[in-house]
CSV table of N, CA, C and O in Angstrom, one decimal:
chain,number,residue,atom,x,y,z
A,25,UNK,N,0.9,-1.2,0.0
A,25,UNK,CA,0.0,0.0,0.0
A,25,UNK,C,0.9,1.2,0.0
A,25,UNK,O,1.8,1.3,0.8
A,26,UNK,N,0.6,2.1,-0.9
A,26,UNK,CA,1.4,3.4,-0.9
A,26,UNK,C,0.4,4.6,-0.6
A,26,UNK,O,-0.8,4.5,-1.0
A,27,UNK,N,1.0,5.6,0.0
A,27,UNK,CA,0.2,6.7,0.5
A,27,UNK,C,0.9,8.0,0.3
A,27,UNK,O,2.2,8.0,0.3
A,28,UNK,N,0.2,9.1,0.2
A,28,UNK,CA,0.9,10.4,0.2
A,28,UNK,C,1.4,10.7,1.6
A,28,UNK,O,1.1,10.0,2.6
A,29,UNK,N,2.3,11.7,1.7
A,29,UNK,CA,2.9,12.0,2.9
A,29,UNK,C,1.9,12.7,3.8
A,29,UNK,O,0.8,13.1,3.4
A,30,UNK,N,2.2,12.9,5.1
A,30,UNK,CA,1.3,13.5,6.0
A,30,UNK,C,1.0,15.0,5.6
A,30,UNK,O,2.0,15.7,5.2
A,31,UNK,N,-0.2,15.5,5.8
A,31,UNK,CA,-0.5,16.9,5.5
A,31,UNK,C,-0.8,17.2,4.1
A,31,UNK,O,-1.1,18.4,3.8
A,32,UNK,N,-0.7,16.2,3.2
A,32,UNK,CA,-0.9,16.5,1.7
A,32,UNK,C,-2.4,16.8,1.5
A,32,UNK,O,-2.7,17.7,0.7
A,33,UNK,N,-3.3,16.1,2.1
A,33,UNK,CA,-4.7,16.3,2.0
A,33,UNK,C,-5.2,16.8,3.3
A,33,UNK,O,-5.0,16.2,4.4
A,34,UNK,N,-6.0,17.9,3.3
A,34,UNK,CA,-6.5,18.5,4.5
A,34,UNK,C,-8.0,18.2,4.7
A,34,UNK,O,-8.7,18.3,3.7
A,35,UNK,N,-8.4,17.8,5.8
A,35,UNK,CA,-9.8,17.5,6.1
A,35,UNK,C,-10.6,18.8,6.0
A,35,UNK,O,-10.1,19.8,6.5
A,36,UNK,N,-11.8,18.7,5.4
A,36,UNK,CA,-12.6,19.9,5.3
A,36,UNK,C,-12.3,20.8,4.2
A,36,UNK,O,-12.9,21.9,4.1
A,37,UNK,N,-11.4,20.4,3.3
A,37,UNK,CA,-11.0,21.2,2.2
A,37,UNK,C,-11.1,20.4,0.9
A,37,UNK,O,-10.7,19.2,0.9
A,38,UNK,N,-11.6,21.0,-0.2
A,38,UNK,CA,-11.7,20.2,-1.4
A,38,UNK,C,-10.3,20.1,-2.0
A,38,UNK,O,-9.5,21.0,-2.0
A,39,UNK,N,-10.0,18.9,-2.6
A,39,UNK,CA,-8.8,18.6,-3.3
A,39,UNK,C,-9.1,17.9,-4.6
A,39,UNK,O,-10.1,17.2,-4.7
A,40,UNK,N,-8.3,18.1,-5.6
A,40,UNK,CA,-8.4,17.4,-6.9
A,40,UNK,C,-7.3,16.2,-6.8
A,40,UNK,O,-6.1,16.5,-6.7
A,41,UNK,N,-7.8,15.0,-6.8
A,41,UNK,CA,-6.9,13.8,-6.7
A,41,UNK,C,-6.9,13.1,-8.0
A,41,UNK,O,-7.9,12.8,-8.6
A,42,UNK,N,-5.7,12.7,-8.5
A,42,UNK,CA,-5.6,11.8,-9.7
A,42,UNK,C,-4.6,10.7,-9.3
A,42,UNK,O,-3.5,11.0,-8.8
A,43,UNK,N,-4.9,9.5,-9.7
A,43,UNK,CA,-4.1,8.3,-9.5
A,43,UNK,C,-4.0,7.7,-10.9
A,43,UNK,O,-5.0,7.6,-11.6
A,44,UNK,N,-2.8,7.3,-11.3
A,44,UNK,CA,-2.6,6.6,-12.6
A,44,UNK,C,-1.6,5.5,-12.4
A,44,UNK,O,-0.8,5.4,-11.5
A,45,UNK,N,-1.7,4.6,-13.4
A,45,UNK,CA,-0.7,3.5,-13.5
A,45,UNK,C,-0.5,3.2,-15.0
A,45,UNK,O,-1.5,2.9,-15.7
A,46,UNK,N,0.7,3.2,-15.5
A,46,UNK,CA,1.0,3.0,-16.9
A,46,UNK,C,1.6,1.6,-17.2
A,46,UNK,O,2.1,1.4,-18.2
A,47,UNK,N,1.5,0.7,-16.2
A,47,UNK,CA,2.0,-0.6,-16.3
A,47,UNK,C,3.4,-0.7,-15.8
A,47,UNK,O,4.0,-1.8,-15.6
A,48,UNK,N,4.0,0.4,-15.5
A,48,UNK,CA,5.4,0.5,-14.9
A,48,UNK,C,5.5,1.2,-13.6
A,48,UNK,O,6.2,0.8,-12.7
A,49,UNK,N,4.7,2.3,-13.5
A,49,UNK,CA,4.8,3.2,-12.4
A,49,UNK,C,3.4,3.7,-11.9
A,49,UNK,O,2.6,4.0,-12.8
A,50,UNK,N,3.2,3.6,-10.6
A,50,UNK,CA,2.0,4.2,-10.0
A,50,UNK,C,2.3,5.6,-9.7
A,50,UNK,O,3.4,5.9,-9.1
A,51,UNK,N,1.4,6.6,-9.9
A,51,UNK,CA,1.6,8.0,-9.6
A,51,UNK,C,0.3,8.5,-8.9
A,51,UNK,O,-0.8,8.1,-9.2
A,52,UNK,N,0.6,9.5,-8.0
A,52,UNK,CA,-0.5,10.2,-7.3
A,52,UNK,C,-0.3,11.7,-7.4
A,52,UNK,O,0.8,12.1,-7.0
A,53,UNK,N,-1.3,12.4,-7.8
A,53,UNK,CA,-1.3,13.8,-7.9
A,53,UNK,C,-2.3,14.4,-6.9
A,53,UNK,O,-3.4,13.8,-6.9
A,54,UNK,N,-2.0,15.5,-6.2
A,54,UNK,CA,-3.0,16.2,-5.4
A,54,UNK,C,-2.9,17.7,-5.8
A,54,UNK,O,-1.8,18.3,-5.8
A,55,UNK,N,-4.0,18.2,-6.3
A,55,UNK,CA,-4.1,19.6,-6.7
A,55,UNK,C,-3.0,19.9,-7.7
A,55,UNK,O,-2.4,21.0,-7.6
A,56,UNK,N,-2.8,19.1,-8.7
A,56,UNK,CA,-1.9,19.3,-9.8
A,56,UNK,C,-0.5,19.1,-9.5
A,56,UNK,O,0.4,19.2,-10.3
A,57,UNK,N,-0.1,18.6,-8.3
A,57,UNK,CA,1.3,18.4,-7.9
A,57,UNK,C,1.5,16.9,-7.7
A,57,UNK,O,0.7,16.2,-7.0
A,58,UNK,N,2.5,16.4,-8.3
A,58,UNK,CA,2.9,14.9,-8.1
A,58,UNK,C,3.4,14.8,-6.7
A,58,UNK,O,4.4,15.4,-6.3
A,59,UNK,N,2.7,14.0,-5.9
A,59,UNK,CA,3.0,13.8,-4.5
A,59,UNK,C,3.6,12.4,-4.2
A,59,UNK,O,4.0,12.2,-3.0
A,60,UNK,N,3.6,11.5,-5.2
A,60,UNK,CA,4.2,10.2,-4.9
A,60,UNK,C,4.2,9.4,-6.2
A,60,UNK,O,3.3,9.6,-7.1
A,61,UNK,N,5.2,8.6,-6.4
A,61,UNK,CA,5.3,7.7,-7.5
A,61,UNK,C,6.1,6.4,-7.0
A,61,UNK,O,7.1,6.6,-6.2
A,62,UNK,N,5.7,5.3,-7.5
A,62,UNK,CA,6.2,4.0,-7.0
A,62,UNK,C,6.3,3.1,-8.2
A,62,UNK,O,5.4,2.9,-9.0
A,63,UNK,N,7.5,2.4,-8.3
A,63,UNK,CA,7.6,1.4,-9.4
A,63,UNK,C,6.7,0.2,-9.1
A,63,UNK,O,6.5,-0.2,-8.0
A,64,UNK,N,5.9,-0.2,-10.1
A,64,UNK,CA,5.0,-1.3,-10.0
A,64,UNK,C,4.8,-1.9,-11.4
A,64,UNK,O,4.2,-1.3,-12.2
A,65,UNK,N,5.3,-3.1,-11.6
A,65,UNK,CA,5.1,-3.7,-12.9
A,65,UNK,C,4.1,-4.8,-12.9
A,65,UNK,O,3.8,-5.5,-13.9
A,66,UNK,N,3.5,-5.1,-11.8
A,66,UNK,CA,2.4,-6.1,-11.7
A,66,UNK,C,2.9,-7.4,-11.3
A,66,UNK,O,4.0,-7.6,-10.8
A,67,UNK,N,2.1,-8.4,-11.4
A,67,UNK,CA,0.8,-8.3,-12.0
A,67,UNK,C,-0.2,-7.7,-11.0
A,67,UNK,O,0.0,-7.7,-9.8
A,68,UNK,N,-1.3,-7.1,-11.6
A,68,UNK,CA,-2.3,-6.5,-10.8
A,68,UNK,C,-3.4,-7.6,-10.6
A,68,UNK,O,-4.0,-8.1,-11.5
A,69,UNK,N,-3.6,-7.9,-9.3
A,69,UNK,CA,-4.6,-8.9,-9.0
A,69,UNK,C,-5.7,-8.2,-8.2
A,69,UNK,O,-5.5,-7.8,-7.0
A,70,UNK,N,-6.9,-8.2,-8.7
A,70,UNK,CA,-8.0,-7.6,-7.9
A,70,UNK,C,-8.4,-8.5,-6.7
A,70,UNK,O,-8.2,-9.7,-6.8
A,71,UNK,N,-8.8,-7.9,-5.7
A,71,UNK,CA,-9.2,-8.6,-4.5
A,71,UNK,C,-10.6,-9.3,-4.7
A,71,UNK,O,-11.2,-9.1,-5.7
A,72,UNK,N,-11.0,-10.1,-3.7
A,72,UNK,CA,-12.2,-10.8,-3.8
A,72,UNK,C,-13.4,-9.9,-3.3
A,72,UNK,O,-14.5,-10.3,-3.5
A,73,UNK,N,-13.1,-8.8,-2.7
A,73,UNK,CA,-14.2,-7.9,-2.2
A,73,UNK,C,-14.7,-7.0,-3.4
A,73,UNK,O,-14.0,-6.7,-4.3
A,74,UNK,N,-15.9,-6.5,-3.2
A,74,UNK,CA,-16.4,-5.5,-4.2
A,74,UNK,C,-15.6,-4.2,-4.2
A,74,UNK,O,-15.2,-3.8,-3.2
A,75,UNK,N,-15.6,-3.6,-5.4
A,75,UNK,CA,-15.0,-2.3,-5.5
A,75,UNK,C,-15.9,-1.2,-4.9
A,75,UNK,O,-17.1,-1.3,-5.3
A,76,UNK,N,-15.4,-0.4,-4.1
A,76,UNK,CA,-16.2,0.7,-3.6
A,76,UNK,C,-15.5,2.0,-3.9
A,76,UNK,O,-14.4,2.3,-3.3
A,77,UNK,N,-16.1,2.8,-4.7
A,77,UNK,CA,-15.5,4.1,-5.0
A,77,UNK,C,-16.2,5.2,-4.1
A,77,UNK,O,-17.4,5.3,-4.2
A,78,UNK,N,-15.5,5.8,-3.3
A,78,UNK,CA,-16.0,6.8,-2.4
A,78,UNK,C,-16.7,6.3,-1.1
A,78,UNK,O,-17.5,6.9,-0.5
A,79,UNK,N,-16.3,5.0,-0.8
A,79,UNK,CA,-16.8,4.4,0.5
A,79,UNK,C,-15.8,3.4,0.9
A,79,UNK,O,-15.0,2.9,0.2
A,80,UNK,N,-16.0,3.0,2.2
A,80,UNK,CA,-15.2,1.8,2.7
A,80,UNK,C,-16.2,0.7,2.9
A,80,UNK,O,-17.4,0.8,2.9
A,81,UNK,N,-15.6,-0.5,3.2
A,81,UNK,CA,-16.4,-1.6,3.5
A,81,UNK,C,-16.1,-2.1,4.9
A,81,UNK,O,-15.0,-2.3,5.3
A,82,UNK,N,-17.2,-2.3,5.7
A,82,UNK,CA,-17.0,-2.8,7.1
A,82,UNK,C,-18.2,-3.8,7.3
A,82,UNK,O,-19.3,-3.4,7.1
A,83,UNK,N,-17.8,-5.0,7.8
A,83,UNK,CA,-18.8,-6.0,8.1
A,83,UNK,C,-19.8,-6.2,6.9
A,83,UNK,O,-21.0,-6.3,7.1
A,84,UNK,N,-19.2,-6.3,5.7
A,84,UNK,CA,-19.9,-6.6,4.4
A,84,UNK,C,-20.9,-5.5,4.0
A,84,UNK,O,-21.7,-5.7,3.2
A,85,UNK,N,-20.7,-4.3,4.6
A,85,UNK,CA,-21.6,-3.2,4.3
A,85,UNK,C,-20.8,-2.0,3.8
A,85,UNK,O,-19.6,-1.8,4.3
A,86,UNK,N,-21.3,-1.2,2.9
A,86,UNK,CA,-20.6,0.1,2.5
A,86,UNK,C,-20.8,1.1,3.6
A,86,UNK,O,-21.9,1.2,4.2
A,87,UNK,N,-19.7,1.8,4.0
A,87,UNK,CA,-19.8,2.8,5.1
A,87,UNK,C,-18.8,3.9,4.8
A,87,UNK,O,-18.0,3.8,3.9
A,88,UNK,N,-18.7,4.9,5.7
A,88,UNK,CA,-17.8,6.0,5.6
A,88,UNK,C,-17.7,6.6,4.2
A,88,UNK,O,-16.7,6.6,3.5
A,89,UNK,N,-18.9,7.1,3.8
A,89,UNK,CA,-19.0,7.6,2.4
A,89,UNK,C,-18.3,8.9,2.2
A,89,UNK,O,-18.2,9.8,3.1
A,90,UNK,N,-17.7,9.1,1.0
A,90,UNK,CA,-17.0,10.3,0.6
A,90,UNK,C,-18.0,11.4,0.5
A,90,UNK,O,-19.1,11.3,-0.1
A,91,UNK,N,-17.7,12.6,1.1
A,91,UNK,CA,-18.4,13.8,1.0
A,91,UNK,C,-17.7,14.6,-0.1
A,91,UNK,O,-16.9,15.5,0.2
A,92,UNK,N,-18.0,14.2,-1.3
A,92,UNK,CA,-17.3,14.9,-2.5
A,92,UNK,C,-17.9,14.4,-3.8
A,92,UNK,O,-18.9,13.7,-3.8
A,93,UNK,N,-17.2,14.7,-4.9
A,93,UNK,CA,-17.6,14.3,-6.2
A,93,UNK,C,-16.5,13.4,-6.8
A,93,UNK,O,-15.3,13.5,-6.6
A,94,UNK,N,-17.0,12.4,-7.6
A,94,UNK,CA,-16.1,11.5,-8.3
A,94,UNK,C,-16.4,11.7,-9.8
A,94,UNK,O,-17.6,11.8,-10.2
A,95,UNK,N,-15.4,11.8,-10.6
A,95,UNK,CA,-15.6,11.9,-12.1
A,95,UNK,C,-14.6,11.1,-12.8
A,95,UNK,O,-13.5,10.8,-12.3
């Protein structure tokens, strides 16, 4: 698991987040600034759990919903 450094995203403030993977490198941008990149050539193996965009999963239920927009 890779994460941005502390203080990159502030609670209660809107941010523009972008994550990408080109088959070689994972990259994370916050508000137009590259804040992290990590070598990763795969393979990419999806987990057995459902994908939740803008929410977490706890005890087989979606919870902790994102107060924001996804595009």
